[in-house]
Amino acid sequence: MIIDCHSHVCAAPELYAWKALLTSSRGTHGYRPPKFTDEFVRDHRETKRNLDTLAKVGTDMQFLSPRPFQQMHDEKPNQMVEAWAVGVHNYIAQQVKLFPDKFRGVCGMPQMANEPVSVAFPELERCVKELGFVGTLIDTDPGEGDNSTPILSDKYWYPLWEKMCELDIPGLIHSGGCRNGRESYSQHFITEESLAILSLVDSHVFDDFPNLKIIVAHGGGSIPYQVGRWRAGAALHGGKPSDFDNGLKKLYFDTCIHNKKSLEMLIGLVGPERVLFGTENPGSGSAMDPETGRTYDDIKPQIEEIDFLTEADRALIFEGNARRLFTRLNLADQKGAKQAARA
């Protein structure tokens, strides 16, 4: 089974039209999300596009979350941020209900700039306990580039780590938009993922929360590809170069990096037991690669072509690791779970 742990909802334009109304009126017309019939969602061209893509690339199940750059965590009033999250989550839950063999939901918590992280917990709990979602996104920078939010080793985040362990869900590090004018949201993703890793590998977070499960999107930002610098830094500060590598192996990483050589470097560094298949397909990587004749986000063939991977390694990346981390999947087939247990 091929499980894609990193993708985002393909929603009808009518949902985003409601977002435009929210942001232009600042809630003057209310915060109640629109309701869509099952027929509308099932038969919409965006849903069909998503399903057609899965069939084309051979993905069996995909985890859907809100599109991060759309989450507007730095907007005001706060009630608007939460209303948008509720509306998108309802839409994702409807897709999961209609296609339970194809989709699972992942929460995009309504984090809010300059507010405690716990402000997002009511919606997180609704997503997990009522809607059956299997994990959550973590926006490391709800201020969208304003430098207002502490790094992940700070006590600010401890209530979230506690809540994730209580709910037994993994979190995917994936920032949202960026307003500082120096970088696009795609560039901001890589910046925040890199900062997230550096703030966690040398912290006490995993000592304090040994059951915490954190996945870093987009192959870990820049860190795996600058590993020599961080190994040297560990040695200069009285440690061993391997200390940094051991810290990396407290985390998990997805394969959403669109390049075979980068995948080889990542998997060789952290091991196949720490890598989960993720593509963000369809999304920003859906352009055609002239060298392969496939889209950049058609990542399955790239993994299959890595010659140092065994079939057992590929099974972990494609399925076993996802089953092991996302314990709320409730899939009847236990083959992947047994493979993960043996690893």
Short mmCIF file of C-alpha atoms in Angstrom, two decimals, residues 33-222:
data_model
loop_
_atom_site.label_atom_id
_atom_site.label_comp_id
_atom_site.label_asym_id
_atom_site.label_seq_id
_atom_site.Cartn_x
_atom_site.Cartn_y
_atom_site.Cartn_z
CA PRO A 33 -18.98 28.10 7.22
CA PRO A 34 -20.95 27.23 4.08
CA LYS A 35 -22.40 23.74 3.75
CA PHE A 36 -21.94 21.69 0.61
CA THR A 37 -23.95 18.66 -0.39
CA ASP A 38 -22.22 15.32 -0.67
CA GLU A 39 -23.05 15.29 -4.38
CA PHE A 40 -21.38 18.67 -4.86
CA VAL A 41 -18.15 17.58 -3.14
CA ARG A 42 -18.08 14.09 -4.67
CA ASP A 43 -18.65 15.24 -8.24
CA HIS A 44 -16.66 18.49 -8.16
CA ARG A 45 -13.86 18.76 -10.69
CA GLU A 46 -11.32 19.47 -7.93
CA THR A 47 -12.18 16.23 -6.14
CA LYS A 48 -12.01 14.35 -9.43
CA ARG A 49 -8.66 15.96 -10.24
CA ASN A 50 -7.28 14.76 -6.92
CA LEU A 51 -8.57 11.21 -7.42
CA ASP A 52 -7.32 11.11 -11.00
CA THR A 53 -3.86 12.18 -9.82
CA LEU A 54 -3.77 9.42 -7.20
CA ALA A 55 -4.72 6.83 -9.82
CA LYS A 56 -2.11 8.11 -12.26
CA VAL A 57 0.82 8.02 -9.82
CA GLY A 58 -0.26 4.86 -7.98
CA THR A 59 -1.03 6.30 -4.52
CA ASP A 60 -3.53 4.26 -2.52
CA MET A 61 -4.23 6.69 0.33
CA GLN A 62 -3.52 10.36 0.86
CA PHE A 63 -3.63 12.51 4.00
CA LEU A 64 -5.37 15.82 3.32
CA SER A 65 -4.73 18.99 5.31
CA PRO A 66 -5.57 22.67 4.68
CA ARG A 67 -3.30 24.42 2.21
CA PRO A 68 -0.83 26.06 4.63
CA PHE A 69 -0.35 29.35 2.82
CA GLN A 70 -4.11 29.85 2.99
CA GLN A 71 -4.36 29.55 6.78
CA MET A 72 -3.90 33.29 7.53
CA HIS A 73 -2.75 32.79 11.14
CA ASP A 74 -1.64 36.42 11.37
CA GLU A 75 -5.07 37.84 10.45
CA LYS A 76 -7.47 39.51 12.86
CA PRO A 77 -9.95 39.06 14.41
CA ASN A 78 -9.00 35.72 15.90
CA GLN A 79 -12.52 34.41 15.42
CA MET A 80 -12.03 34.69 11.66
CA VAL A 81 -8.91 32.50 11.77
CA GLU A 82 -10.79 29.82 13.67
CA ALA A 83 -13.84 30.04 11.41
CA TRP A 84 -11.73 29.46 8.31
CA ALA A 85 -10.06 26.43 9.92
CA VAL A 86 -13.45 24.98 10.85
CA GLY A 87 -14.76 25.48 7.30
CA VAL A 88 -11.77 23.80 5.65
CA HIS A 89 -11.76 20.92 8.13
CA ASN A 90 -15.45 20.31 7.50
CA TYR A 91 -14.76 20.13 3.76
CA ILE A 92 -11.86 17.68 4.28
CA ALA A 93 -14.01 15.54 6.59
CA GLN A 94 -16.67 15.41 3.90
CA GLN A 95 -14.14 14.17 1.34
CA VAL A 96 -12.91 11.53 3.79
CA LYS A 97 -16.48 10.37 4.44
CA LEU A 98 -17.15 10.08 0.72
CA PHE A 99 -13.85 8.33 -0.09
CA PRO A 100 -12.77 6.50 3.10
CA ASP A 101 -10.48 4.16 1.17
CA LYS A 102 -8.61 7.08 -0.40
CA PHE A 103 -8.36 9.91 2.14
CA ARG A 104 -7.64 10.69 5.78
CA GLY A 105 -7.77 14.13 7.36
CA VAL A 106 -4.96 16.10 9.00
CA CYS A 107 -5.78 19.15 11.09
CA GLY A 108 -4.46 22.62 10.30
CA MET A 109 -4.75 24.07 13.79
CA PRO A 110 -6.07 27.65 13.98
CA GLN A 111 -2.91 28.99 15.55
CA MET A 112 -2.92 32.72 16.11
CA ALA A 113 -0.09 35.23 16.20
CA ASN A 114 0.77 36.52 19.69
CA GLU A 115 -1.58 34.03 21.36
CA PRO A 116 -0.79 30.89 23.39
CA VAL A 117 -0.60 27.76 21.25
CA SER A 118 -3.42 26.31 23.36
CA VAL A 119 -5.87 28.66 21.62
CA ALA A 120 -5.94 26.08 18.80
CA PHE A 121 -6.73 23.07 21.01
CA PRO A 122 -10.55 23.09 20.82
CA GLU A 123 -10.46 22.74 17.04
CA LEU A 124 -7.61 20.22 17.21
CA GLU A 125 -9.64 18.06 19.59
CA ARG A 126 -12.74 18.38 17.39
CA CYS A 127 -10.75 17.26 14.37
CA VAL A 128 -9.28 14.22 16.13
CA LYS A 129 -12.13 13.14 18.38
CA GLU A 130 -15.15 14.04 16.23
CA LEU A 131 -13.92 14.13 12.64
CA GLY A 132 -11.46 11.24 12.95
CA PHE A 133 -8.38 13.15 11.74
CA VAL A 134 -5.08 11.32 12.15
CA GLY A 135 -2.55 14.12 12.74
CA THR A 136 -1.92 17.85 12.67
CA LEU A 137 0.16 20.46 10.90
CA ILE A 138 2.37 22.64 13.09
CA ASP A 139 2.93 26.21 11.96
CA THR A 140 6.19 27.22 13.61
CA ASP A 141 5.56 30.87 12.69
CA PRO A 142 1.91 31.92 13.06
CA GLY A 143 3.13 35.53 12.95
CA GLU A 144 4.02 34.94 9.28
CA GLY A 145 7.49 36.42 9.38
CA ASP A 146 7.12 38.90 12.25
CA ASN A 147 9.55 37.11 14.64
CA SER A 148 6.93 37.01 17.40
CA THR A 149 6.85 33.25 18.05
CA PRO A 150 9.54 31.41 20.09
CA ILE A 151 11.53 28.54 18.63
CA LEU A 152 10.29 24.99 19.21
CA SER A 153 12.52 24.26 22.20
CA ASP A 154 10.81 27.08 24.14
CA LYS A 155 8.28 26.29 26.89
CA TYR A 156 5.70 28.15 24.79
CA TRP A 157 5.27 24.93 22.78
CA TYR A 158 5.11 22.48 25.69
CA PRO A 159 1.30 22.49 25.96
CA LEU A 160 1.16 21.37 22.31
CA TRP A 161 3.67 18.58 22.85
CA GLU A 162 1.62 17.42 25.82
CA LYS A 163 -1.62 17.55 23.82
CA MET A 164 -0.14 15.63 20.89
CA CYS A 165 1.07 12.88 23.22
CA GLU A 166 -2.33 12.79 24.92
CA LEU A 167 -4.12 12.41 21.57
CA ASP A 168 -1.38 10.11 20.20
CA ILE A 169 -1.01 12.00 16.95
CA PRO A 170 2.05 13.06 14.93
CA GLY A 171 2.68 16.64 13.89
CA LEU A 172 3.97 17.71 10.48
CA ILE A 173 6.15 20.83 10.66
CA HIS A 174 4.77 23.05 7.91
CA SER A 175 4.65 26.83 8.24
CA GLY A 176 2.06 29.03 6.57
CA GLY A 177 2.27 32.35 4.76
CA CYS A 178 4.97 35.00 5.00
CA ARG A 179 4.55 38.77 5.11
CA ASN A 180 8.08 40.04 5.66
CA GLY A 181 8.69 40.81 1.98
CA ARG A 182 11.99 38.91 1.84
CA GLU A 183 10.70 35.49 0.86
CA SER A 184 7.76 33.76 -0.74
CA TYR A 185 5.72 31.28 1.25
CA SER A 186 7.60 28.39 -0.42
CA GLN A 187 10.92 29.90 0.66
CA HIS A 188 9.49 30.48 4.13
CA PHE A 189 8.60 26.79 4.42
CA ILE A 190 12.26 25.83 4.00
CA THR A 191 13.46 28.51 6.41
CA GLU A 192 11.06 27.47 9.15
CA GLU A 193 11.73 23.75 8.71
CA SER A 194 15.45 24.38 9.05
CA LEU A 195 14.96 26.46 12.20
CA ALA A 196 12.61 23.83 13.61
CA ILE A 197 15.22 21.07 13.30
CA LEU A 198 18.01 23.16 14.79
CA SER A 199 15.82 24.17 17.73
CA LEU A 200 14.86 20.56 18.51
CA VAL A 201 17.95 18.39 17.97
CA ASP A 202 19.91 20.01 20.81
CA SER A 203 16.98 20.54 23.17
CA HIS A 204 15.32 18.68 26.05
CA VAL A 205 12.01 18.34 24.21
CA PHE A 206 12.31 14.63 23.46
CA ASP A 207 13.62 13.94 26.97
CA ASP A 208 10.55 15.66 28.38
CA PHE A 209 8.17 14.10 25.82
CA PRO A 210 9.65 10.74 24.77
CA ASN A 211 6.47 9.74 22.90
CA LEU A 212 6.37 12.91 20.80
CA LYS A 213 6.20 12.24 17.04
CA ILE A 214 7.34 15.07 14.76
CA ILE A 215 7.73 14.90 10.99
CA VAL A 216 9.54 17.68 9.15
CA ALA A 217 8.09 18.52 5.76
CA HIS A 218 9.97 18.98 2.49
CA GLY A 219 12.81 16.66 3.43
CA GLY A 220 13.88 18.73 6.43
CA GLY A 221 14.34 22.12 4.78
CA SER A 222 18.03 22.83 4.21
#
